[in-house]
Coordinates of C-alpha atoms in Angstrom, one line a residue:
Chain A
M9 CA 7.0 -34.1 -18.4
L10 CA 5.6 -35.4 -15.1
R11 CA 8.8 -34.5 -13.3
Y12 CA 8.7 -31.0 -14.8
A13 CA 5.1 -30.6 -13.7
L14 CA 5.9 -31.8 -10.2
K15 CA 8.8 -29.4 -9.9
R16 CA 6.7 -26.5 -11.0
L17 CA 4.0 -27.6 -8.5
V18 CA 6.4 -27.5 -5.6
S19 CA 7.6 -24.0 -6.6
L20 CA 3.9 -23.0 -6.9
A21 CA 3.2 -24.2 -3.4
L22 CA 6.3 -22.5 -2.1
S23 CA 5.3 -19.2 -3.8
L24 CA 1.9 -19.4 -2.2
I25 CA 3.3 -20.1 1.3
V26 CA 5.8 -17.3 1.1
A27 CA 3.1 -14.9 -0.3
S28 CA 0.8 -15.8 2.6
V29 CA 3.6 -15.2 5.1
V30 CA 4.5 -11.9 3.6
I31 CA 0.8 -10.7 3.5
F32 CA 0.1 -11.9 7.0
S33 CA 3.2 -10.3 8.5
M34 CA 2.5 -7.0 6.7
V35 CA -0.8 -6.8 8.5
E36 CA 0.9 -8.0 11.7
V37 CA 3.5 -5.3 11.7
V38 CA 0.9 -2.5 11.7
P39 CA 2.3 -0.5 14.6
G40 CA 0.4 -1.3 17.8
D41 CA -2.8 -3.2 18.0
P42 CA -4.5 -4.1 14.7
A43 CA -7.9 -3.9 16.4
A44 CA -7.1 -0.4 17.7
Y45 CA -5.8 0.6 14.2
M46 CA -9.1 -0.6 12.6
L47 CA -11.4 1.0 15.1
G48 CA -9.7 4.3 15.5
I49 CA -9.1 6.3 18.6
N50 CA -12.6 6.5 19.9
A51 CA -13.1 2.8 20.4
T52 CA -14.2 1.5 23.8
E53 CA -12.4 -1.3 25.6
D54 CA -15.3 -3.7 25.0
T55 CA -15.4 -3.3 21.2
L56 CA -11.7 -3.6 21.1
A57 CA -11.8 -6.8 23.1
A58 CA -14.6 -8.2 20.9
L59 CA -12.7 -7.4 17.7
R60 CA -9.5 -8.8 19.0
D61 CA -11.4 -12.0 19.7
Q62 CA -12.9 -12.0 16.3
L63 CA -9.6 -11.4 14.6
G64 CA -8.2 -14.2 16.7
L65 CA -5.6 -11.8 18.1
N66 CA -5.5 -13.6 21.4
G67 CA -3.5 -16.6 20.2
T68 CA 0.3 -16.7 19.4
L69 CA 1.6 -15.5 16.0
I70 CA 1.9 -19.0 14.6
E71 CA -1.6 -20.0 15.8
R72 CA -3.1 -16.9 14.2
Y73 CA -1.3 -17.5 10.9
L74 CA -2.4 -21.1 10.8
S75 CA -6.0 -20.3 11.6
W76 CA -6.0 -17.6 8.8
V77 CA -4.5 -20.0 6.2
G78 CA -6.6 -22.9 7.4
G79 CA -9.7 -20.8 7.2
M80 CA -8.9 -19.8 3.6
L81 CA -8.3 -23.4 2.6
R82 CA -11.8 -24.2 3.8
G83 CA -13.2 -21.2 1.9
D84 CA -13.7 -19.2 5.2
F85 CA -12.1 -15.8 4.6
G86 CA -13.3 -14.4 7.9
T87 CA -15.9 -11.7 8.5
S88 CA -15.6 -8.2 7.3
Y89 CA -15.5 -5.8 10.2
T90 CA -17.3 -2.9 8.4
Y91 CA -19.9 -4.8 6.5
R92 CA -20.4 -7.6 9.1
T93 CA -20.7 -10.1 6.3
P94 CA -18.5 -13.1 5.4
V95 CA -15.6 -11.9 3.3
A96 CA -16.0 -15.0 1.0
E97 CA -19.5 -13.9 0.2
M98 CA -18.4 -10.4 -0.7
I99 CA -15.6 -11.7 -2.9
G100 CA -18.0 -14.0 -4.6
E101 CA -20.3 -11.2 -5.6
R102 CA -17.4 -8.9 -6.7
L103 CA -15.8 -11.6 -8.7
W104 CA -18.7 -11.6 -11.1
I105 CA -17.6 -8.2 -12.3
S106 CA -13.8 -8.4 -12.0
L107 CA -13.3 -11.7 -13.7
P108 CA -15.5 -11.0 -16.8
L109 CA -13.8 -7.6 -17.0
A110 CA -10.3 -9.2 -17.0
L111 CA -11.4 -11.8 -19.6
Y112 CA -13.1 -9.2 -21.8
A113 CA -10.0 -7.0 -21.7
L114 CA -7.8 -10.1 -22.5
T115 CA -10.0 -11.0 -25.5
L116 CA -10.0 -7.4 -26.8
S117 CA -6.2 -7.1 -26.4
T118 CA -5.6 -10.3 -28.3
L119 CA -8.1 -9.4 -31.0
I120 CA -6.4 -6.0 -31.6
A121 CA -2.8 -7.2 -31.1
F122 CA -2.7 -10.3 -33.4
P123 CA -3.8 -8.6 -36.6
A124 CA -1.8 -5.5 -35.9
G125 CA 1.4 -7.4 -35.1
I126 CA 1.0 -9.7 -38.2
W127 CA 0.2 -6.8 -40.4
A128 CA 3.2 -4.8 -39.2
A129 CA 5.6 -7.8 -39.6
S130 CA 4.4 -8.6 -43.0
R131 CA 5.0 -5.0 -44.2
R132 CA 8.2 -4.5 -42.4
G133 CA 9.6 -1.0 -42.8
K134 CA 6.6 0.2 -44.8
L135 CA 4.0 2.7 -43.7
A136 CA 1.8 0.1 -42.1
D137 CA 4.7 -1.1 -39.9
V138 CA 5.7 2.4 -39.0
S139 CA 2.2 3.4 -38.0
V140 CA 1.6 0.3 -35.9
M141 CA 4.9 0.8 -34.1
G142 CA 4.1 4.5 -33.5
I143 CA 0.6 3.8 -32.2
T144 CA 1.8 1.0 -29.9
Q145 CA 4.6 3.3 -28.6
L146 CA 1.9 5.7 -27.6
G147 CA -0.3 2.9 -26.2
V148 CA 2.5 1.7 -23.9
A149 CA 3.2 5.2 -22.6
I150 CA -0.4 6.3 -21.9
P151 CA -1.6 5.9 -18.3
N152 CA -4.7 3.7 -18.7
F153 CA -6.7 5.6 -16.1
W154 CA -6.2 8.8 -18.0
F155 CA -7.2 7.1 -21.3
A156 CA -10.3 5.8 -19.4
M157 CA -11.2 9.4 -18.4
L158 CA -10.8 10.6 -22.0
M159 CA -13.1 7.9 -23.2
V160 CA -15.7 8.9 -20.6
L161 CA -15.4 12.5 -21.8
V162 CA -15.9 11.5 -25.4
F163 CA -18.2 8.4 -25.4
A164 CA -20.2 9.0 -22.2
I165 CA -20.4 12.7 -21.7
N166 CA -20.3 14.1 -25.3
L167 CA -21.7 11.2 -27.4
R168 CA -23.8 9.6 -24.7
W169 CA -23.2 6.1 -26.1
F170 CA -22.2 4.6 -22.8
S171 CA -22.8 5.5 -19.1
A172 CA -19.9 7.2 -17.4
G173 CA -19.7 4.6 -14.7
G174 CA -21.5 2.0 -12.5
F175 CA -22.5 -1.5 -13.4
A176 CA -25.9 -2.4 -14.9
G177 CA -26.0 -5.8 -13.2
W178 CA -26.1 -9.3 -14.8
E179 CA -29.8 -9.7 -13.9
K180 CA -30.7 -7.0 -16.5
G181 CA -29.3 -9.3 -19.2
V182 CA -25.9 -10.0 -20.7
F183 CA -26.0 -7.1 -23.2
P184 CA -26.4 -4.2 -20.7
A185 CA -23.9 -5.7 -18.4
M186 CA -21.3 -6.2 -21.1
K187 CA -22.0 -2.6 -22.3
S188 CA -21.1 -1.2 -18.9
L189 CA -17.9 -3.2 -19.0
T190 CA -16.9 -2.1 -22.5
L191 CA -15.2 1.2 -21.8
P192 CA -13.3 -0.2 -18.8
A193 CA -12.2 -3.2 -20.8
I194 CA -11.0 -1.1 -23.7
A195 CA -9.0 1.1 -21.2
L196 CA -7.5 -2.0 -19.7
A197 CA -6.8 -3.7 -23.0
L198 CA -5.1 -0.8 -24.8
P199 CA -1.6 -0.8 -23.1
Q200 CA -1.7 -4.7 -23.1
A201 CA -2.6 -4.8 -26.8
S202 CA 0.3 -2.4 -27.6
I203 CA 2.8 -4.6 -25.8
L204 CA 1.4 -7.8 -27.3
A205 CA 1.4 -6.4 -30.8
R206 CA 5.0 -5.4 -30.5
V207 CA 5.9 -8.9 -29.2
M208 CA 3.9 -10.5 -32.0
R209 CA 5.7 -8.4 -34.6
S210 CA 9.2 -9.0 -33.3
S211 CA 8.6 -12.7 -32.7
L212 CA 7.2 -13.1 -36.2
L213 CA 10.2 -11.2 -37.7
D214 CA 12.6 -13.5 -35.9
T215 CA 10.8 -16.5 -37.2
L216 CA 10.7 -15.2 -40.7
G217 CA 14.5 -15.0 -40.7
E218 CA 14.8 -18.7 -39.9
D219 CA 16.2 -21.3 -42.3
F220 CA 12.9 -23.3 -42.5
I221 CA 11.2 -20.2 -43.9
R222 CA 13.9 -19.9 -46.6
T223 CA 13.4 -23.6 -47.4
A224 CA 9.6 -23.0 -47.6
R225 CA 10.2 -20.1 -49.9
A226 CA 12.6 -22.1 -52.0
K227 CA 10.0 -24.8 -52.4
G228 CA 7.9 -22.1 -54.1
L229 CA 5.6 -20.8 -51.3
S230 CA 4.8 -17.1 -51.6
K231 CA 5.8 -14.8 -48.8
R232 CA 2.2 -14.7 -47.5
Q233 CA 1.9 -18.5 -47.6
A234 CA 5.2 -19.0 -45.7
L235 CA 4.0 -16.5 -43.1
W236 CA 0.6 -18.1 -42.5
R237 CA 1.5 -21.7 -42.8
H238 CA 4.9 -21.9 -41.2
A239 CA 6.0 -18.7 -39.4
L240 CA 2.9 -17.8 -37.4
R241 CA 2.6 -21.1 -35.5
N242 CA 6.2 -20.9 -34.4
A243 CA 6.0 -17.2 -33.5
L244 CA 3.1 -17.8 -31.2
I245 CA 5.2 -19.3 -28.3
P246 CA 6.6 -16.1 -26.8
V247 CA 3.2 -14.4 -27.5
L248 CA 1.4 -17.0 -25.4
T249 CA 3.8 -16.4 -22.5
I250 CA 3.1 -12.7 -22.6
I251 CA -0.7 -13.3 -22.7
G252 CA -0.3 -15.4 -19.5
L253 CA 1.8 -12.6 -17.8
Q254 CA -0.8 -10.0 -18.9
F255 CA -3.4 -11.7 -16.7
S256 CA -1.5 -10.4 -13.7
F257 CA -1.3 -6.9 -15.1
L258 CA -5.0 -7.0 -15.9
M259 CA -6.0 -8.1 -12.4
A260 CA -3.8 -5.3 -10.9
G261 CA -4.8 -2.7 -13.6
A262 CA -8.4 -3.5 -12.9
I263 CA -8.0 -2.2 -9.4
I264 CA -7.5 1.3 -10.7
I265 CA -9.8 1.1 -13.7
E266 CA -12.7 -0.1 -11.5
N267 CA -12.2 3.0 -9.5
V268 CA -12.4 5.2 -12.6
F269 CA -15.7 3.7 -13.6
F270 CA -17.1 3.1 -10.1
L271 CA -17.5 -0.6 -10.9
P272 CA -18.3 -2.6 -7.7
G273 CA -15.5 -5.2 -8.4
L274 CA -12.7 -6.6 -6.3
G275 CA -10.5 -3.5 -6.9
R276 CA -13.1 -1.1 -5.5
L277 CA -13.6 -3.5 -2.6
V278 CA -9.9 -3.3 -1.8
F279 CA -10.0 0.5 -1.8
Q280 CA -13.2 0.7 0.3
S281 CA -11.7 -1.6 2.7
I282 CA -8.4 0.4 2.9
S283 CA -10.3 3.6 3.7
A284 CA -12.5 1.7 6.2
R285 CA -9.3 0.1 7.7
D286 CA -11.0 -3.2 7.2
L287 CA -7.7 -5.2 7.1
I288 CA -9.4 -8.6 7.1
V289 CA -10.9 -7.9 3.7
V290 CA -7.7 -6.3 2.3
E291 CA -5.6 -9.3 3.5
S292 CA -8.0 -11.8 1.9
V293 CA -8.6 -10.1 -1.4
V294 CA -4.8 -9.5 -1.9
M295 CA -4.1 -13.2 -1.1
L296 CA -6.8 -14.3 -3.5
L297 CA -5.5 -12.1 -6.3
V298 CA -1.9 -13.3 -5.7
F299 CA -3.2 -16.9 -5.7
A300 CA -5.0 -16.3 -9.1
V301 CA -1.9 -14.8 -10.7
V302 CA 0.4 -17.5 -9.4
V303 CA -1.9 -20.3 -10.6
V304 CA -2.4 -18.7 -14.0
N305 CA 1.4 -18.4 -14.5
F306 CA 1.7 -22.1 -13.4
A307 CA -0.8 -23.1 -16.0
V308 CA 1.0 -21.1 -18.7
D309 CA 4.3 -22.7 -17.8
L310 CA 2.7 -26.1 -18.2
A311 CA 1.0 -25.3 -21.5
Y312 CA 4.3 -23.9 -22.7
A313 CA 6.1 -27.2 -21.9
V314 CA 3.4 -29.1 -23.8
V315 CA 3.9 -26.9 -26.8
D316 CA 7.7 -26.8 -26.7
P317 CA 9.3 -30.0 -25.4
R318 CA 12.7 -28.2 -25.2
L319 CA 11.5 -26.3 -22.2
R320 CA 10.9 -29.3 -20.1
V321 CA 14.6 -29.8 -19.7
R322 CA 15.2 -26.3 -18.3
T323 CA 13.8 -25.6 -14.9
Chain B
M2 CA 33.1 2.4 -32.0
T3 CA 35.1 5.6 -31.3
E4 CA 33.7 8.2 -28.9
E5 CA 33.1 10.6 -31.8
G6 CA 31.4 7.8 -33.7
I7 CA 29.0 7.1 -30.9
W8 CA 27.9 10.8 -30.7
Q9 CA 27.3 10.9 -34.4
A10 CA 25.3 7.7 -34.3
A11 CA 23.4 9.0 -31.3
L12 CA 22.4 12.2 -33.2
R13 CA 21.3 10.1 -36.2
S14 CA 18.9 8.0 -34.1
R15 CA 15.6 9.7 -34.3
N16 CA 14.2 7.8 -31.3
L17 CA 17.1 8.8 -29.1
V18 CA 17.0 12.5 -30.1
L19 CA 13.3 12.8 -29.7
G20 CA 13.2 10.8 -26.5
A21 CA 16.1 12.8 -25.0
C22 CA 14.5 16.1 -25.9
L23 CA 11.1 15.1 -24.3
T24 CA 12.9 13.8 -21.2
L25 CA 15.0 17.0 -20.9
V26 CA 11.9 19.2 -21.1
F27 CA 10.4 17.5 -18.1
V28 CA 13.6 17.1 -16.1
G29 CA 14.3 20.8 -16.9
A30 CA 10.8 21.8 -15.8
A31 CA 11.3 19.9 -12.5
L32 CA 14.7 21.5 -11.9
L33 CA 13.4 25.0 -12.8
S34 CA 10.6 24.6 -10.3
F35 CA 13.1 24.7 -7.5
L36 CA 14.1 28.2 -8.5
W37 CA 11.0 29.7 -10.1
V38 CA 7.4 28.8 -10.9
P39 CA 4.9 31.2 -12.6
Y40 CA 2.6 31.0 -9.5
D41 CA 2.8 29.6 -6.0
V42 CA 1.1 26.2 -6.0
T43 CA 0.0 26.4 -2.4
V44 CA -1.9 29.6 -2.7
M45 CA -5.6 29.4 -3.7
D46 CA -7.2 31.9 -6.0
I47 CA -10.9 31.0 -5.9
P48 CA -12.2 33.9 -8.1
N49 CA -10.0 32.6 -10.9
K50 CA -10.9 28.9 -10.5
M51 CA -11.3 26.5 -13.4
Q52 CA -10.3 29.0 -16.1
G53 CA -9.4 27.6 -19.5
P54 CA -5.9 28.1 -21.0
A55 CA -5.4 31.8 -21.6
G56 CA -2.7 34.5 -21.4
A57 CA -2.0 34.7 -17.6
H58 CA -2.4 31.0 -17.1
P59 CA -1.2 29.2 -20.3
L60 CA -2.6 25.8 -19.2
G61 CA -5.5 27.2 -17.2
T62 CA -6.3 27.0 -13.5
D63 CA -7.8 24.2 -11.3
H64 CA -10.8 24.1 -9.0
F65 CA -8.9 26.1 -6.3
G66 CA -7.6 28.6 -8.9
R67 CA -4.1 27.2 -8.8
D68 CA -2.0 27.6 -12.0
I69 CA -1.9 24.2 -13.8
L70 CA 1.5 24.9 -15.5
S71 CA 3.1 25.6 -12.1
M72 CA 1.5 22.5 -10.6
I73 CA 2.7 20.3 -13.5
M74 CA 6.2 21.7 -13.0
V75 CA 6.2 20.9 -9.3
G76 CA 4.5 17.6 -10.0
A77 CA 7.3 16.7 -12.3
R78 CA 9.6 16.9 -9.3
T79 CA 7.5 14.4 -7.4
S80 CA 7.2 12.0 -10.3
I81 CA 10.9 12.1 -11.2
A82 CA 12.0 11.9 -7.6
V83 CA 9.8 8.9 -6.8
A84 CA 10.7 7.0 -10.0
L85 CA 14.4 7.9 -9.7
V86 CA 14.8 6.7 -6.1
A87 CA 12.8 3.6 -6.9
V88 CA 15.2 2.8 -9.7
G89 CA 18.1 3.6 -7.3
I90 CA 16.7 1.0 -4.8
G91 CA 16.3 -1.6 -7.6
M92 CA 19.9 -1.1 -8.9
G93 CA 21.5 -0.6 -5.5
L94 CA 20.2 -4.0 -4.3
G95 CA 19.5 -5.8 -7.5
V96 CA 23.0 -5.3 -9.1
P97 CA 25.0 -6.7 -6.2
L98 CA 22.6 -9.6 -5.9
G99 CA 22.9 -10.4 -9.6
L100 CA 26.7 -10.1 -9.5
A101 CA 26.8 -12.4 -6.4
A102 CA 24.5 -15.0 -8.0
A103 CA 26.6 -15.1 -11.2
A104 CA 29.9 -15.2 -9.3
K105 CA 28.7 -18.2 -7.2
K106 CA 26.7 -19.8 -10.0
G107 CA 24.9 -23.0 -9.0
S108 CA 25.6 -22.5 -5.3
L109 CA 22.9 -22.3 -2.6
L110 CA 23.3 -18.5 -2.7
D111 CA 22.5 -18.4 -6.4
E112 CA 19.5 -20.6 -5.9
V113 CA 18.1 -18.5 -3.0
I114 CA 18.6 -15.2 -4.9
M115 CA 17.0 -16.5 -8.1
R116 CA 14.0 -18.2 -6.4
G117 CA 13.5 -15.0 -4.4
N118 CA 13.4 -13.1 -7.6
D119 CA 10.9 -15.4 -9.1
L120 CA 8.7 -14.9 -6.1
V121 CA 8.7 -11.2 -6.3
F122 CA 8.1 -11.4 -10.1
A123 CA 5.0 -13.6 -9.5
F124 CA 3.3 -10.9 -7.5
P125 CA 1.2 -8.3 -9.3
S126 CA 3.4 -5.3 -8.3
L127 CA 0.6 -2.7 -8.1
L128 CA -1.3 -4.9 -5.7
I129 CA 1.5 -5.3 -3.3
A130 CA 2.2 -1.5 -3.6
I131 CA -1.4 -0.9 -2.7
M132 CA -1.0 -3.3 0.3
I133 CA 2.1 -1.6 1.5
T134 CA 0.6 1.8 1.3
A135 CA -2.6 0.5 2.9
V136 CA -0.8 -0.8 5.9
F137 CA 2.0 1.8 6.3
G138 CA -0.1 4.7 5.2
A139 CA -0.1 6.7 1.9
S140 CA 3.0 8.7 1.3
A141 CA 5.5 9.4 -1.4
L142 CA 8.1 7.5 0.7
N143 CA 6.0 4.3 0.9
A144 CA 5.2 4.6 -2.9
I145 CA 9.0 4.8 -3.5
I146 CA 9.6 1.6 -1.4
A147 CA 6.7 -0.2 -3.0
I148 CA 7.9 0.6 -6.6
G149 CA 11.5 0.1 -5.7
I150 CA 11.1 -3.5 -4.3
F151 CA 9.8 -4.6 -7.7
N152 CA 12.8 -3.2 -9.5
I153 CA 15.2 -5.4 -7.5
P154 CA 14.5 -8.7 -9.3
V155 CA 14.5 -6.9 -12.7
F156 CA 18.1 -5.7 -12.2
A157 CA 19.3 -8.9 -10.4
R158 CA 18.1 -11.1 -13.3
L159 CA 19.5 -8.8 -16.0
V160 CA 22.9 -8.5 -14.3
R161 CA 23.2 -12.3 -13.5
G162 CA 22.4 -13.2 -17.1
A163 CA 24.9 -10.8 -18.6
A164 CA 27.6 -11.6 -15.9
L165 CA 27.4 -15.3 -16.5
S166 CA 28.6 -14.9 -20.1
L167 CA 31.3 -12.5 -19.0
W168 CA 32.7 -14.9 -16.4
T169 CA 33.7 -17.2 -19.3
R170 CA 35.8 -14.5 -21.0
D171 CA 39.6 -14.7 -21.2
Y172 CA 40.2 -11.4 -19.3
V173 CA 38.2 -12.7 -16.4
M174 CA 40.3 -15.9 -16.5
A175 CA 43.4 -13.8 -16.5
A176 CA 42.2 -11.8 -13.5
R177 CA 41.6 -15.1 -11.6
V178 CA 45.0 -16.3 -12.5
A179 CA 46.4 -13.0 -11.2
G180 CA 44.8 -14.0 -7.8
K181 CA 41.8 -11.6 -7.7
G182 CA 38.8 -12.8 -5.7
A183 CA 35.3 -13.1 -6.9
T184 CA 34.2 -9.8 -5.4
R185 CA 37.0 -7.8 -6.9
I186 CA 36.5 -9.4 -10.3
S187 CA 32.8 -8.7 -10.1
F188 CA 33.3 -5.0 -9.4
E189 CA 36.4 -4.4 -11.5
H190 CA 35.7 -6.5 -14.6
I191 CA 32.1 -7.6 -14.7
L192 CA 30.3 -4.4 -13.5
P193 CA 31.9 -2.0 -16.0
N194 CA 30.9 -4.3 -18.9
V195 CA 27.2 -4.4 -17.9
T196 CA 26.8 -0.6 -17.5
N197 CA 25.3 -0.2 -20.9
L198 CA 22.6 -2.8 -20.2
L199 CA 22.0 -1.1 -16.8
I200 CA 21.5 2.3 -18.4
V201 CA 19.0 0.9 -20.9
Q202 CA 17.0 -1.0 -18.3
G203 CA 17.2 1.9 -15.9
T204 CA 15.6 4.1 -18.4
I205 CA 12.8 1.7 -19.0
Q206 CA 12.2 1.1 -15.2
F207 CA 12.3 4.9 -14.7
S208 CA 9.4 5.2 -17.2
L209 CA 7.5 2.4 -15.5
G210 CA 8.1 4.0 -12.2
I211 CA 6.5 7.3 -13.4
L212 CA 3.4 5.4 -14.6
A213 CA 3.2 3.5 -11.3
E214 CA 3.6 6.6 -9.2
A215 CA 0.9 8.3 -11.3
G216 CA -1.4 5.3 -10.7
L217 CA -0.8 5.2 -7.0
S218 CA -1.3 8.9 -6.5
Y219 CA -4.4 8.8 -8.7
V220 CA -6.0 6.4 -6.2
G221 CA -4.7 8.6 -3.3
L222 CA -1.9 6.3 -2.2
G223 CA 1.0 8.4 -3.4
A224 CA 2.3 11.8 -2.4
Q225 CA -0.1 13.6 -0.1
P226 CA -1.4 17.2 -0.4
P227 CA -0.2 19.9 -0.5
I228 CA 2.6 18.3 -2.6
P229 CA 1.3 18.4 -6.2
S230 CA 1.5 15.2 -8.2
W231 CA 0.3 14.4 -11.7
G232 CA -1.8 11.4 -10.6
R233 CA -3.7 13.3 -8.0
M234 CA -4.2 16.3 -10.3
L235 CA -6.0 13.7 -12.6
A236 CA -8.0 12.3 -9.7
D237 CA -9.1 15.9 -8.7
S238 CA -10.1 16.6 -12.3
Q239 CA -12.3 13.6 -12.8
T240 CA -15.5 14.9 -11.4
M241 CA -15.1 18.2 -13.3
I242 CA -14.1 16.7 -16.6
S243 CA -17.4 17.6 -18.3
F244 CA -17.0 21.4 -17.7
A245 CA -13.2 21.8 -17.2
P246 CA -11.6 19.2 -19.4
H247 CA -8.3 21.1 -19.5
M248 CA -7.8 20.1 -15.9
A249 CA -7.6 16.5 -17.0
M250 CA -5.9 17.1 -20.3
F251 CA -2.5 18.6 -19.3
P252 CA -1.4 16.4 -16.4
G253 CA -2.3 13.4 -18.5
L254 CA -0.3 14.7 -21.4
A255 CA 2.6 15.4 -19.1
I256 CA 2.7 11.8 -18.0
L257 CA 2.2 10.5 -21.5
L258 CA 5.0 12.6 -22.9
T259 CA 7.5 11.9 -20.1
V260 CA 6.9 8.2 -20.4
L261 CA 7.1 8.3 -24.2
G262 CA 10.3 10.3 -24.0
L263 CA 11.9 7.8 -21.6
N264 CA 10.8 4.8 -23.7
L265 CA 12.1 6.3 -26.9
M266 CA 15.3 7.1 -25.3
G267 CA 15.6 3.5 -23.9
D268 CA 15.0 2.1 -27.4
G269 CA 17.5 4.5 -28.9
L270 CA 20.1 3.7 -26.4
R271 CA 19.6 0.0 -26.8
D272 CA 20.1 0.3 -30.6
L273 CA 23.1 2.5 -30.0
F274 CA 24.9 0.2 -27.5
D275 CA 24.1 -3.0 -29.5
P276 CA 24.8 -2.5 -33.2
R277 CA 23.9 -6.1 -33.8
I278 CA 20.2 -5.2 -33.3
R279 CA 19.3 -4.0 -36.7
R280 CA 17.3 -0.8 -36.7
G281 CA 13.6 -1.4 -36.8
T282 CA 13.5 -5.1 -36.2
R283 CA 12.6 -5.0 -32.5

């Protein structure tokens, strides 16, 4: 187990190093001078020189890369050019919206998908199964930002149950804050819930066809008992992997959904920085999100190996 | 299965027929738009702006008075072109990589290819797509590249997995005895036997590509004006959704139905090519 964990840790470190090189070089290959790119054509020579200095553009390529990575390891993400504030501080503020949103969506998606998947599998071929499969087929195909707009139309504009966008702020209390995250979380969760329900159903059906279920039935357990006591636990393994992978989709999906609802999270920060050509912020936020995704996948791999010892052998 | 048998089975599969019909409608609309559209999508008609669906404009008009049906037809062109080329990039690079990795299983080449794949997989694709378009500028071409890159590992992994089991077959052994090299075997014997898998996966990646293109152009990082795209039509409609909901309804439905059609077709094709998968179990 230790050897497996170490191996995964090395590949985690490698992934992060390559990711940082890719992200760094992408910003480096901006045609011409990044400082000139950020400031536009009307910049004076003085401001250009000042920004070059601030970006550390005067060193060699390797010096600049090392100082960028070194800074991030110390928690120093540089200073935003447009906002003139430390990027780490901006990310810290925005994280209080993006992270709860992703977790809220993940919870919703699991809460919808589990019962739906189990229900469909236990009534295979019947109306319940066909309806769940039909609805999830739609859920997978619907663009989530469009679904978000439709929800705004129905629940915010027509019924006035929710506000159409913006964030109430945590200082107003947990309930108003969660309320402003509810429509975005549903929009994010729907496609993920559809995928998860389908995986749950097919994994459960596979398990229900196994010999040990037949043995359990032969011992006199009812179909329902066999499903709840024996099949469900075994069917959960692939489902857990998908939940881990969904984290990455939720982080990326949140970038677009935050823009639909004007939520001041990381996603909106990325877009504001893109339009302001504030590459320091873009670079850092992207690196941070990639870091989060890679670490979550690493944790899922480890959890997976704890649950299923057979996987430790495979690399 | 005989050729006739496959056609009969295909016509019996509800998923496949429905999916193929939906896909044909949108591909047909895109092709037709090269020859004819009801109205010119680059001409504004302000007096007729934001009209609901009615006789002269079956799907209504947008905030510049442009005909929404015509825009959806031309938008289909953008979506399909972006997604199709992105799948082409994924297959064009991913398939040879997968074949090479399988042919040299366990070698350094295999290791490098597969670890490279894992890396690309670990990144949230949309995020990197956003980064690419942020740095290189928003355009349909950059959207294609960004979506295409993430298709490469999908095909490489799929082909490697399938090819590995084919390499143990007797006919591959016979080809080796006959003195054929790894490259020739890969292209003459392995590739033809993974085509079915490629068609199914290609359909699925095509539908994901359409969703990704819509998302990118919704946030302004896809095709740029005046080229109509479904995602940007939705972005334009957002602030007017309370008084002109038809502007948001039809482009969204177009995306939903196209993606649904492709997914159904992918499912149907998978069942058709692999009779071992019992209908309705997956």
